[in-house]
């Protein structure tokens, strides 16, 4: 999405009275969309790709090389941070040496070139030229190189499975020949014929052409896209150490400034990215946060030393003067662009607050209903009789209504009945009847203490037993009185002080 830009800050606020006022910065969503597009640009289109996976296309095969891991660190590019970025040093292998071709003279020579004894070739090495001798030592070198070179290991796996294309098999052959060339310097001399007699001026021995080896590259890999690796482009580059304020003298950052031309691309109707324009190179500063020493050594060697940095600094200063700065519009009015920005930045996930809700208070326990004790049917009062008559009238009217109209429904649920706890009588206090003292041993039936008995404050009084009145029949009361007439009760009561003195 193309975002509006201007040549001075705040240019979008210069509007006339007839135009609508622009929306706020948060409602315009320009900054958010700009950050998203910028991060996508730095991750997938700003740097040349070294290796990776492309949908619908074969994997790009880099030239023969060896790769060495140098370390990990965080990268800061403007407002973006790419954590745990891996850095590699890629050393390219020399190309395979081409066997010299000989022009035979008109006369037949009796000289025959001795061919070396060829060892049985493995299926993986079938793409090699017939001039290369396959030895167990070479096979061991190939396996050792495949352990540290994922590209060589992938090509060997494809060749073993029979799925490698002609280009991949040719690349595999060149890789193996390049591994054999440094270790067999005598191969070319042994396979070359001895000097022939100069019997004819037409017989010549051309010298093989040597191709210079490509300079090594620095390759990095984002932690967010582990299947793709990108190359730091060569050009005017300067690097310098920046002391870390948290630990000055111990830790440092690397400020890497380079000229980078980011091509502008847009998706076509077929889904592929097409180039719209190639802008002029822009000066970009990358900050490597607290890298290991191996990364600094690789970058210093890659840049070219102090003299090269001094030359590149002048070039980058001229590029800064020529470049024109643009400013993003943070506020835009209501338009179709604002609608597109809001739709593009709208969250596709449901948002839920992580703040815990207020805990509701516990519900009060329901008290069990208290049932009044049923009254005994004894002497009925007129009020109870009238209430009974009213209840009978209501019951008869209710039965008449239910007989005329039946109400169907679920039966009422029976509530659990909890028995009412019986009241517990308070325990009597144990004390002396005479002096009212507590916590003293009592005698004479537990009523008097020993001092009261010794002083004569407790005497035994005989009181005849009188039965309670009985409302039964006359015969029952007579029998009861005859049985209890001879019974007496003995009580011990204290005497007044005056009576004790008189006695």
CSV table of C-alpha atoms in Angstrom, one decimal:
chain,number,residue,atom,x,y,z
A,1,UNK,CA,0.0,0.0,0.0
A,2,UNK,CA,1.4,3.4,-1.0
A,3,UNK,CA,1.4,5.8,1.9
A,4,UNK,CA,1.4,9.6,1.5
A,5,UNK,CA,4.7,11.4,2.0
A,6,UNK,CA,5.9,15.0,1.8
A,7,UNK,CA,9.1,17.0,1.8
A,8,UNK,CA,8.6,18.7,5.2
A,9,UNK,CA,7.3,17.6,8.6
A,10,UNK,CA,3.6,18.3,9.3
A,11,UNK,CA,2.8,19.0,5.6
A,12,UNK,CA,-0.5,17.1,5.9
A,13,UNK,CA,-1.9,19.7,8.4
A,14,UNK,CA,-1.8,22.5,5.9
A,15,UNK,CA,-5.5,22.3,4.8
A,16,UNK,CA,-7.9,25.0,3.7
A,17,UNK,CA,-11.1,25.9,5.5
A,18,UNK,CA,-13.3,24.0,2.9
A,19,UNK,CA,-11.5,20.7,3.5
A,20,UNK,CA,-12.3,18.4,6.3
A,21,UNK,CA,-10.0,18.2,9.3
A,22,UNK,CA,-7.7,15.2,9.3
A,23,UNK,CA,-8.3,12.4,11.8
A,24,UNK,CA,-6.0,11.9,14.7
A,25,UNK,CA,-2.8,10.0,14.6
A,26,UNK,CA,-4.3,6.9,16.2
A,27,UNK,CA,-7.4,6.9,14.1
A,28,UNK,CA,-5.5,7.4,10.8
A,29,UNK,CA,-3.5,4.1,11.3
A,30,UNK,CA,-0.7,5.4,9.0
A,31,UNK,CA,2.1,4.8,11.5
A,32,UNK,CA,1.0,1.3,12.3
A,33,UNK,CA,0.7,0.3,8.6
A,34,UNK,CA,4.1,2.0,7.9
A,35,UNK,CA,5.8,-0.1,10.6
A,36,UNK,CA,4.3,-3.3,9.2
A,37,UNK,CA,5.3,-2.6,5.6
A,38,UNK,CA,8.8,-1.4,6.7
A,39,UNK,CA,9.5,-4.6,8.7
A,40,UNK,CA,8.3,-6.7,5.8
A,41,UNK,CA,10.6,-4.8,3.5
A,42,UNK,CA,13.6,-5.3,5.7
A,43,UNK,CA,13.0,-9.0,6.1
A,44,UNK,CA,12.2,-10.1,2.5
A,45,UNK,CA,13.2,-7.5,-0.1
A,46,UNK,CA,16.0,-5.2,1.2
A,47,UNK,CA,18.9,-7.6,0.8
A,48,UNK,CA,19.8,-10.1,-1.9
A,49,UNK,CA,18.9,-13.7,-1.2
A,50,UNK,CA,21.6,-16.2,-0.7
A,51,UNK,CA,19.5,-19.3,-0.2
A,52,UNK,CA,15.9,-20.2,0.7
A,53,UNK,CA,12.7,-21.8,-0.3
A,54,UNK,CA,10.5,-20.3,-3.0
A,55,UNK,CA,6.9,-21.6,-3.5
A,56,UNK,CA,6.3,-23.1,-6.9
A,57,UNK,CA,10.0,-22.8,-7.9
A,58,UNK,CA,13.0,-25.0,-7.3
A,59,UNK,CA,15.3,-24.0,-4.4
A,60,UNK,CA,18.0,-21.5,-5.5
A,61,UNK,CA,21.4,-23.3,-5.5
A,62,UNK,CA,24.3,-20.9,-4.5
A,63,UNK,CA,27.7,-21.4,-6.1
A,64,UNK,CA,30.0,-24.0,-4.6
A,65,UNK,CA,31.1,-22.7,-1.2
A,66,UNK,CA,31.8,-23.6,2.4
A,67,UNK,CA,29.9,-21.8,5.2
A,68,UNK,CA,31.1,-21.1,8.8
A,69,UNK,CA,29.0,-20.0,11.7
A,70,UNK,CA,30.3,-16.8,13.4
A,71,UNK,CA,27.7,-16.0,16.1
A,72,UNK,CA,24.3,-14.5,17.0
A,73,UNK,CA,23.2,-11.0,18.1
A,74,UNK,CA,20.3,-8.6,17.8
A,75,UNK,CA,20.1,-6.2,14.9
A,76,UNK,CA,18.5,-2.8,15.1
A,77,UNK,CA,17.4,-1.0,11.9
A,78,UNK,CA,15.6,2.2,12.7
A,79,UNK,CA,12.6,1.3,14.9
A,80,UNK,CA,12.8,-2.4,14.2
A,81,UNK,CA,14.7,-5.0,16.2
A,82,UNK,CA,15.5,-8.5,14.9
A,83,UNK,CA,16.5,-10.7,17.8
A,84,UNK,CA,18.9,-13.7,17.6
A,85,UNK,CA,20.1,-13.1,14.1
A,86,UNK,CA,22.7,-15.6,13.0
A,87,UNK,CA,25.8,-14.6,11.0
A,88,UNK,CA,27.8,-16.8,8.6
A,89,UNK,CA,31.0,-16.5,6.6
A,90,UNK,CA,30.8,-18.0,3.1
A,91,UNK,CA,34.0,-19.0,1.4
A,92,UNK,CA,33.6,-19.8,-2.3
A,93,UNK,CA,35.4,-22.7,-3.8
A,94,UNK,CA,37.6,-22.3,-6.9
A,95,UNK,CA,36.0,-23.5,-10.2
A,96,UNK,CA,36.8,-26.9,-11.5
A,97,UNK,CA,40.0,-27.0,-13.6
A,98,UNK,CA,39.4,-27.7,-17.3
A,99,UNK,CA,41.6,-30.4,-18.7
A,100,UNK,CA,43.8,-29.0,-21.6
A,101,UNK,CA,43.0,-30.1,-25.1
A,102,UNK,CA,45.9,-31.3,-27.4
A,103,UNK,CA,46.1,-30.7,-31.1
A,104,UNK,CA,47.5,-33.9,-32.7
A,105,UNK,CA,50.2,-33.5,-35.3
A,106,UNK,CA,49.8,-34.9,-38.8
A,107,UNK,CA,52.3,-37.7,-38.2
A,108,UNK,CA,51.3,-40.6,-35.9
A,109,UNK,CA,53.2,-40.6,-32.7
A,110,UNK,CA,54.1,-43.7,-30.8
A,111,UNK,CA,53.6,-41.9,-27.5
A,112,UNK,CA,50.7,-43.1,-25.5
A,113,UNK,CA,49.4,-41.2,-22.4
A,114,UNK,CA,49.3,-43.4,-19.3
A,115,UNK,CA,45.8,-43.2,-17.8
A,116,UNK,CA,45.6,-43.5,-14.0
A,117,UNK,CA,44.0,-46.5,-12.5
A,118,UNK,CA,40.4,-45.5,-11.8
A,119,UNK,CA,38.7,-46.7,-8.7
A,120,UNK,CA,35.1,-48.0,-8.8
A,121,UNK,CA,32.9,-44.9,-8.7
A,122,UNK,CA,29.9,-44.7,-6.4
A,123,UNK,CA,26.4,-43.9,-7.7
A,124,UNK,CA,26.6,-40.4,-6.1
A,125,UNK,CA,29.7,-39.5,-8.1
A,126,UNK,CA,28.3,-40.6,-11.5
A,127,UNK,CA,28.1,-37.0,-12.7
A,128,UNK,CA,31.9,-36.5,-12.5
A,129,UNK,CA,34.0,-36.3,-15.6
A,130,UNK,CA,36.0,-39.3,-16.6
A,131,UNK,CA,39.3,-37.5,-16.2
A,132,UNK,CA,38.8,-37.3,-12.4
A,133,UNK,CA,40.0,-40.2,-10.4
A,134,UNK,CA,37.7,-41.3,-7.6
A,135,UNK,CA,39.7,-42.5,-4.5
A,136,UNK,CA,38.6,-43.5,-1.0
A,137,UNK,CA,40.5,-40.4,0.2
A,138,UNK,CA,38.4,-38.1,-2.1
A,139,UNK,CA,35.2,-39.7,-0.9
A,140,UNK,CA,36.2,-39.1,2.7
A,141,UNK,CA,36.9,-35.4,1.9
A,142,UNK,CA,33.5,-35.1,0.2
A,143,UNK,CA,31.7,-36.5,3.3
A,144,UNK,CA,33.7,-34.2,5.6
A,145,UNK,CA,32.7,-31.2,3.4
A,146,UNK,CA,29.1,-32.2,3.4
A,147,UNK,CA,29.0,-32.2,7.2
A,148,UNK,CA,29.7,-28.5,7.2
A,149,UNK,CA,28.1,-27.5,3.9
A,150,UNK,CA,24.3,-27.9,3.8
A,151,UNK,CA,24.2,-27.2,0.1
A,152,UNK,CA,26.6,-30.1,-0.7
A,153,UNK,CA,24.7,-32.4,1.6
A,154,UNK,CA,21.4,-31.5,-0.1
A,155,UNK,CA,22.9,-32.2,-3.6
A,156,UNK,CA,24.3,-35.5,-2.4
A,157,UNK,CA,21.0,-36.5,-1.0
A,158,UNK,CA,19.1,-35.6,-4.2
A,159,UNK,CA,21.7,-37.5,-6.3
A,160,UNK,CA,21.4,-40.6,-4.1
A,161,UNK,CA,17.6,-40.5,-4.4
A,162,UNK,CA,17.7,-40.1,-8.1
A,163,UNK,CA,15.7,-36.8,-7.9
A,164,UNK,CA,18.5,-34.4,-8.9
A,165,UNK,CA,18.1,-32.3,-12.1
A,166,UNK,CA,20.8,-32.0,-14.7
A,167,UNK,CA,21.9,-28.6,-13.3
A,168,UNK,CA,22.1,-30.0,-9.8
A,169,UNK,CA,24.2,-33.0,-10.9
A,170,UNK,CA,26.5,-30.7,-12.8
A,171,UNK,CA,26.9,-28.5,-9.8
A,172,UNK,CA,27.7,-31.5,-7.7
A,173,UNK,CA,30.3,-32.6,-10.1
A,174,UNK,CA,32.0,-29.2,-10.0
A,175,UNK,CA,31.9,-29.2,-6.2
A,176,UNK,CA,33.6,-32.6,-6.0
A,177,UNK,CA,36.2,-31.6,-8.7
A,178,UNK,CA,37.0,-28.4,-6.8
A,179,UNK,CA,37.5,-30.5,-3.6
A,180,UNK,CA,39.9,-32.8,-5.5
A,181,UNK,CA,41.9,-30.1,-7.3
A,182,UNK,CA,43.7,-28.6,-4.2
A,183,UNK,CA,44.6,-32.0,-2.8
A,184,UNK,CA,45.8,-33.6,-6.1
A,185,UNK,CA,48.2,-31.1,-7.6
A,186,UNK,CA,50.0,-33.9,-9.4
A,187,UNK,CA,46.9,-35.0,-11.2
A,188,UNK,CA,47.2,-32.5,-14.0
A,189,UNK,CA,50.9,-33.0,-14.4
A,190,UNK,CA,50.6,-36.8,-14.4
A,191,UNK,CA,47.8,-36.8,-16.9
A,192,UNK,CA,49.6,-34.3,-19.2
A,193,UNK,CA,51.8,-36.0,-21.8
A,194,UNK,CA,55.5,-35.6,-21.9
A,195,UNK,CA,57.0,-33.0,-24.2
A,196,UNK,CA,56.7,-34.1,-27.8
A,197,UNK,CA,59.4,-33.6,-30.3
A,198,UNK,CA,59.0,-30.3,-32.2
A,199,UNK,CA,58.6,-32.0,-35.5
A,200,UNK,CA,55.7,-29.9,-36.7
A,201,UNK,CA,54.8,-26.3,-36.0
A,202,UNK,CA,51.1,-27.2,-35.8
A,203,UNK,CA,51.4,-29.2,-32.5
A,204,UNK,CA,50.7,-26.8,-29.6
A,205,UNK,CA,50.0,-27.3,-25.9
A,206,UNK,CA,47.6,-24.5,-24.7
A,207,UNK,CA,47.8,-23.4,-21.1
A,208,UNK,CA,44.6,-23.8,-19.0
A,209,UNK,CA,42.8,-20.5,-18.1
A,210,UNK,CA,42.6,-19.8,-14.4
A,211,UNK,CA,39.4,-18.0,-13.1
A,212,UNK,CA,39.9,-15.9,-10.0
A,213,UNK,CA,38.1,-17.1,-6.9
A,214,UNK,CA,35.2,-14.9,-5.7
A,215,UNK,CA,35.6,-13.0,-2.5
A,216,UNK,CA,33.9,-14.3,0.5
A,217,UNK,CA,30.5,-13.0,1.6
A,218,UNK,CA,28.8,-12.3,4.9
A,219,UNK,CA,25.4,-14.1,5.2
A,220,UNK,CA,22.8,-13.6,7.9
A,221,UNK,CA,19.6,-15.4,8.9
A,222,UNK,CA,16.7,-13.9,10.8
A,223,UNK,CA,15.3,-15.9,13.7
A,224,UNK,CA,11.8,-15.2,12.4
A,225,UNK,CA,12.5,-16.8,8.9
A,226,UNK,CA,14.8,-19.7,9.6
A,227,UNK,CA,14.5,-21.1,6.0
A,228,UNK,CA,16.0,-18.1,4.2
A,229,UNK,CA,19.5,-16.5,4.3
A,230,UNK,CA,20.4,-13.1,3.0
A,231,UNK,CA,23.7,-11.6,1.8
A,232,UNK,CA,25.2,-8.3,2.9
A,233,UNK,CA,25.8,-6.5,-0.4
A,234,UNK,CA,29.3,-5.3,-1.1
A,235,UNK,CA,29.9,-1.6,-1.7
A,236,UNK,CA,30.8,1.4,0.2
A,237,UNK,CA,30.6,0.2,3.8
A,238,UNK,CA,32.1,1.5,7.1
A,239,UNK,CA,32.0,-0.2,10.5
A,240,UNK,CA,32.9,1.1,13.9
A,241,UNK,CA,32.6,0.0,17.5
A,242,UNK,CA,30.2,1.9,19.8
A,243,UNK,CA,30.7,1.5,23.6
A,244,UNK,CA,27.8,0.0,25.5
A,245,UNK,CA,26.8,2.5,28.2
A,246,UNK,CA,25.7,-0.3,30.5
A,247,UNK,CA,29.2,-1.8,30.5
A,248,UNK,CA,31.7,0.7,29.0
A,249,UNK,CA,35.0,-0.9,28.2
A,250,UNK,CA,33.7,-4.4,28.4
A,251,UNK,CA,30.8,-4.6,25.9
A,252,UNK,CA,30.3,-2.8,22.6
A,253,UNK,CA,27.9,-2.5,19.7
A,254,UNK,CA,28.8,-2.5,16.0
A,255,UNK,CA,27.5,0.4,13.8
A,256,UNK,CA,27.5,-0.9,10.2
A,257,UNK,CA,26.7,1.9,7.6
A,258,UNK,CA,26.3,0.9,4.0
A,259,UNK,CA,24.7,2.1,0.8
A,260,UNK,CA,21.6,0.1,0.0
A,261,UNK,CA,19.2,0.3,-3.0
A,262,UNK,CA,15.9,-1.3,-2.0
A,263,UNK,CA,13.8,-2.1,-5.2
A,264,UNK,CA,10.2,-1.1,-5.0
A,265,UNK,CA,8.0,-4.1,-5.7
A,266,UNK,CA,4.3,-4.8,-5.9
A,267,UNK,CA,2.3,-8.0,-6.4
A,268,UNK,CA,1.0,-8.7,-9.9
A,269,UNK,CA,-2.2,-10.4,-10.8
A,270,UNK,CA,-0.4,-13.8,-11.0
A,271,UNK,CA,0.9,-13.3,-7.4
A,272,UNK,CA,4.5,-12.7,-8.4
A,273,UNK,CA,6.4,-9.6,-7.3
A,274,UNK,CA,7.3,-7.2,-10.2
A,275,UNK,CA,9.8,-4.3,-10.1
A,276,UNK,CA,8.2,-0.9,-10.3
A,277,UNK,CA,11.4,1.2,-10.0
A,278,UNK,CA,14.9,1.0,-8.7
A,279,UNK,CA,15.6,4.0,-6.5
A,280,UNK,CA,19.0,5.5,-5.9
A,281,UNK,CA,21.1,4.0,-3.1
A,282,UNK,CA,20.2,5.2,0.4
A,283,UNK,CA,22.6,5.3,3.4
A,284,UNK,CA,21.4,2.8,6.0
A,285,UNK,CA,22.9,2.2,9.5
A,286,UNK,CA,22.5,-1.2,11.1
A,287,UNK,CA,23.4,-1.6,14.8
A,288,UNK,CA,24.5,-5.0,16.0
A,289,UNK,CA,23.9,-5.2,19.7
A,290,UNK,CA,26.7,-6.8,21.8
A,291,UNK,CA,28.0,-9.2,19.2
A,292,UNK,CA,30.6,-11.8,19.9
A,293,UNK,CA,34.2,-11.1,18.8
A,294,UNK,CA,34.0,-13.5,15.9
A,295,UNK,CA,31.4,-11.3,14.2
A,296,UNK,CA,33.5,-8.2,14.5
A,297,UNK,CA,36.6,-10.0,13.1
A,298,UNK,CA,34.5,-11.2,10.1
A,299,UNK,CA,33.0,-7.8,9.4
A,300,UNK,CA,36.4,-6.0,9.7
A,301,UNK,CA,37.9,-8.4,7.2
A,302,UNK,CA,34.9,-8.1,4.9
A,303,UNK,CA,35.0,-4.3,4.9
A,304,UNK,CA,38.7,-4.2,4.0
A,305,UNK,CA,40.5,-2.5,6.9
A,306,UNK,CA,41.1,1.1,7.9
A,307,UNK,CA,42.2,2.4,4.5
A,308,UNK,CA,39.0,1.1,2.8
A,309,UNK,CA,36.9,2.5,5.5
A,310,UNK,CA,38.4,6.0,5.0
A,311,UNK,CA,37.6,5.8,1.3
A,312,UNK,CA,34.1,4.6,1.8
A,313,UNK,CA,33.3,7.3,4.4
A,314,UNK,CA,33.8,10.0,1.7
A,315,UNK,CA,31.5,8.1,-0.7
A,316,UNK,CA,28.8,7.7,1.9
A,317,UNK,CA,29.0,11.4,2.9
A,318,UNK,CA,28.4,12.4,-0.7
A,319,UNK,CA,25.4,10.1,-0.9
A,320,UNK,CA,23.9,11.6,2.2
A,321,UNK,CA,24.1,15.1,0.6
A,322,UNK,CA,22.5,14.0,-2.6
A,323,UNK,CA,19.7,12.0,-1.0
A,324,UNK,CA,16.4,13.8,-0.4
A,325,UNK,CA,14.5,13.1,2.8
A,326,UNK,CA,10.7,12.5,2.8
A,327,UNK,CA,8.3,12.7,5.7
A,328,UNK,CA,5.3,10.4,6.3
A,329,UNK,CA,1.8,11.9,6.8
A,330,UNK,CA,0.7,10.9,10.3
A,331,UNK,CA,-2.9,12.3,9.9
A,332,UNK,CA,-5.1,12.0,6.9
A,333,UNK,CA,-8.7,13.1,6.3
A,334,UNK,CA,-11.7,10.8,5.7
A,335,UNK,CA,-11.2,9.1,2.3
A,336,UNK,CA,-10.9,5.7,0.7
A,337,UNK,CA,-7.3,5.5,1.7
A,338,UNK,CA,-8.3,5.9,5.4
A,339,UNK,CA,-10.9,3.1,5.0
A,340,UNK,CA,-8.2,0.8,3.5
A,341,UNK,CA,-5.8,1.6,6.3
A,342,UNK,CA,-8.4,0.8,8.9
A,343,UNK,CA,-9.3,-2.5,7.3
A,344,UNK,CA,-5.7,-3.4,6.8
A,345,UNK,CA,-4.7,-2.7,10.5
A,346,UNK,CA,-7.9,-4.2,12.0
A,347,UNK,CA,-7.2,-7.1,14.3
A,348,UNK,CA,-8.5,-10.4,13.1
A,349,UNK,CA,-8.5,-11.9,16.6
A,350,UNK,CA,-11.0,-11.5,19.3
A,351,UNK,CA,-9.7,-9.3,22.1
A,352,UNK,CA,-10.4,-10.2,25.7
A,353,UNK,CA,-9.3,-8.3,28.8
A,354,UNK,CA,-6.8,-10.0,31.0
A,355,UNK,CA,-7.9,-8.0,34.0
A,356,UNK,CA,-9.7,-10.3,36.4
A,357,UNK,CA,-13.4,-9.5,37.1
A,358,UNK,CA,-14.6,-8.5,40.5
A,359,UNK,CA,-15.4,-11.6,42.7
A,360,UNK,CA,-19.1,-11.6,43.5
A,361,UNK,CA,-20.0,-11.8,47.2
A,362,UNK,CA,-21.0,-15.3,48.5
A,363,UNK,CA,-24.7,-16.0,48.5
A,364,UNK,CA,-26.3,-16.2,51.9
A,365,UNK,CA,-27.3,-19.6,53.1
A,366,UNK,CA,-30.9,-20.3,53.0
A,367,UNK,CA,-32.4,-20.8,56.5
A,368,UNK,CA,-34.5,-23.8,57.2
A,369,UNK,CA,-38.2,-23.0,57.7
A,370,UNK,CA,-39.3,-23.1,61.3
A,371,UNK,CA,-42.5,-25.1,61.9
A,372,UNK,CA,-44.7,-24.3,64.9
A,373,UNK,CA,-45.4,-27.3,67.2
A,374,UNK,CA,-48.8,-28.8,66.6
A,375,UNK,CA,-51.3,-28.0,69.4
A,376,UNK,CA,-53.0,-30.8,71.2
A,377,UNK,CA,-56.7,-31.2,70.5
A,378,UNK,CA,-58.1,-30.6,73.9
A,379,UNK,CA,-60.7,-28.0,74.8
A,380,UNK,CA,-61.4,-26.1,71.6
A,381,UNK,CA,-62.0,-22.4,71.9
A,382,UNK,CA,-64.7,-20.7,69.8
A,383,UNK,CA,-61.9,-18.9,67.8
A,384,UNK,CA,-60.4,-22.2,66.7
A,385,UNK,CA,-63.9,-23.4,65.8
A,386,UNK,CA,-64.5,-20.4,63.6
A,387,UNK,CA,-61.1,-20.8,61.9
A,388,UNK,CA,-61.8,-24.4,61.2
A,389,UNK,CA,-65.1,-23.5,59.6
A,390,UNK,CA,-63.4,-20.8,57.4
A,391,UNK,CA,-60.8,-23.4,56.4
A,392,UNK,CA,-63.5,-25.9,55.5
A,393,UNK,CA,-65.3,-23.3,53.4
A,394,UNK,CA,-62.0,-22.4,51.5
A,395,UNK,CA,-61.2,-26.1,51.0
A,396,UNK,CA,-64.7,-26.7,49.6
A,397,UNK,CA,-64.4,-23.8,47.2
A,398,UNK,CA,-60.9,-24.9,46.1
A,399,UNK,CA,-62.2,-28.4,45.5
A,400,UNK,CA,-65.0,-27.0,43.4
A,401,UNK,CA,-62.5,-25.0,41.3
A,402,UNK,CA,-60.1,-27.9,40.8
A,403,UNK,CA,-63.0,-30.2,39.8
A,404,UNK,CA,-64.2,-27.7,37.1
A,405,UNK,CA,-60.7,-27.0,35.7
A,406,UNK,CA,-57.7,-29.2,36.1
A,407,UNK,CA,-54.3,-27.5,36.1
A,408,UNK,CA,-51.5,-29.7,34.7
A,409,UNK,CA,-47.9,-29.2,35.5
A,410,UNK,CA,-44.9,-30.8,37.2
A,411,UNK,CA,-45.5,-31.8,40.7
A,412,UNK,CA,-44.0,-29.5,43.3
A,413,UNK,CA,-40.7,-30.5,44.6
A,414,UNK,CA,-40.6,-31.5,48.2
A,415,UNK,CA,-38.4,-29.4,50.4
A,416,UNK,CA,-36.2,-31.1,52.9
A,417,UNK,CA,-37.3,-30.7,56.5
A,418,UNK,CA,-34.7,-30.1,59.1
A,419,UNK,CA,-35.6,-31.0,62.7
A,420,UNK,CA,-35.6,-28.0,65.0
A,421,UNK,CA,-33.0,-28.3,67.8
A,422,UNK,CA,-34.5,-28.9,71.2
A,423,UNK,CA,-33.8,-26.1,73.7
A,424,UNK,CA,-31.2,-27.1,76.2
A,425,UNK,CA,-31.9,-26.1,79.8
A,426,UNK,CA,-29.2,-24.2,81.5
A,427,UNK,CA,-27.1,-26.1,84.0
A,428,UNK,CA,-27.9,-25.2,87.6
A,429,UNK,CA,-25.2,-23.5,89.6
A,430,UNK,CA,-23.5,-25.6,92.3
A,431,UNK,CA,-23.3,-23.4,95.4
A,432,UNK,CA,-24.0,-23.6,99.1
A,433,UNK,CA,-27.7,-22.9,99.9
A,434,UNK,CA,-26.7,-21.0,103.1
A,435,UNK,CA,-23.7,-18.9,102.4
A,436,UNK,CA,-24.0,-19.0,98.5
A,437,UNK,CA,-20.3,-19.9,98.0
A,438,UNK,CA,-19.2,-21.5,94.8
A,439,UNK,CA,-16.4,-24.0,94.1
A,440,UNK,CA,-16.6,-25.5,97.7
A,441,UNK,CA,-17.2,-29.1,98.6
A,442,UNK,CA,-20.9,-29.7,99.5
A,443,UNK,CA,-22.4,-32.3,101.9
A,444,UNK,CA,-25.9,-33.3,103.0
A,445,UNK,CA,-27.1,-34.0,99.5
A,446,UNK,CA,-24.9,-31.4,97.9
A,447,UNK,CA,-26.7,-28.4,99.5
A,448,UNK,CA,-24.5,-27.1,102.4
A,449,UNK,CA,-20.8,-26.6,102.8
A,450,UNK,CA,-18.8,-28.0,105.8
A,451,UNK,CA,-18.5,-24.6,107.6
A,452,UNK,CA,-22.3,-24.0,107.5
A,453,UNK,CA,-23.0,-27.5,108.8
A,454,UNK,CA,-20.4,-27.1,111.7
A,455,UNK,CA,-21.9,-23.8,112.7
A,456,UNK,CA,-25.4,-25.2,112.8
A,457,UNK,CA,-26.8,-23.2,109.9
A,458,UNK,CA,-28.2,-26.4,108.3
A,459,UNK,CA,-31.0,-28.5,110.0
A,460,UNK,CA,-33.2,-31.3,108.8
A,461,UNK,CA,-37.0,-30.5,108.6
A,462,UNK,CA,-39.6,-33.1,107.9
A,463,UNK,CA,-42.4,-31.9,105.7
A,464,UNK,CA,-45.3,-34.2,104.9
A,465,UNK,CA,-45.7,-35.0,101.2
A,466,UNK,CA,-48.7,-33.5,99.5
A,467,UNK,CA,-49.6,-34.9,96.1
A,468,UNK,CA,-50.5,-32.6,93.2
A,469,UNK,CA,-54.2,-32.2,92.5
A,470,UNK,CA,-55.5,-34.9,90.1
A,471,UNK,CA,-58.3,-34.1,87.7
A,472,UNK,CA,-59.1,-37.7,87.1
A,473,UNK,CA,-62.1,-39.7,88.4
A,474,UNK,CA,-63.0,-40.0,92.0
A,475,UNK,CA,-61.9,-43.7,92.3
A,476,UNK,CA,-58.5,-43.0,90.9
A,477,UNK,CA,-57.9,-40.0,93.3
A,478,UNK,CA,-59.0,-42.0,96.3
A,479,UNK,CA,-56.7,-44.9,95.5
A,480,UNK,CA,-53.8,-42.5,95.0
A,481,UNK,CA,-54.4,-40.7,98.2
A,482,UNK,CA,-54.6,-43.9,100.1
A,483,UNK,CA,-51.3,-45.0,98.7
A,484,UNK,CA,-49.4,-41.8,99.5
A,485,UNK,CA,-51.0,-40.9,102.8
A,486,UNK,CA,-48.1,-42.5,104.8
A,487,UNK,CA,-45.3,-40.9,102.8
A,488,UNK,CA,-43.2,-38.0,104.1
A,489,UNK,CA,-40.4,-36.0,102.7
A,490,UNK,CA,-37.3,-34.8,104.5
A,491,UNK,CA,-35.8,-31.4,103.7
A,492,UNK,CA,-32.8,-29.7,105.2
A,493,UNK,CA,-33.2,-25.9,105.5
A,494,UNK,CA,-31.1,-23.3,107.3
A,495,UNK,CA,-32.5,-21.8,110.6
A,496,UNK,CA,-32.6,-18.1,111.3
A,497,UNK,CA,-29.8,-16.8,113.6
A,498,UNK,CA,-32.3,-15.6,116.3
A,499,UNK,CA,-33.8,-19.1,116.7
A,500,UNK,CA,-30.3,-20.6,117.0
A,501,UNK,CA,-29.3,-18.2,119.7
A,502,UNK,CA,-32.5,-19.0,121.7
A,503,UNK,CA,-31.9,-22.7,121.5
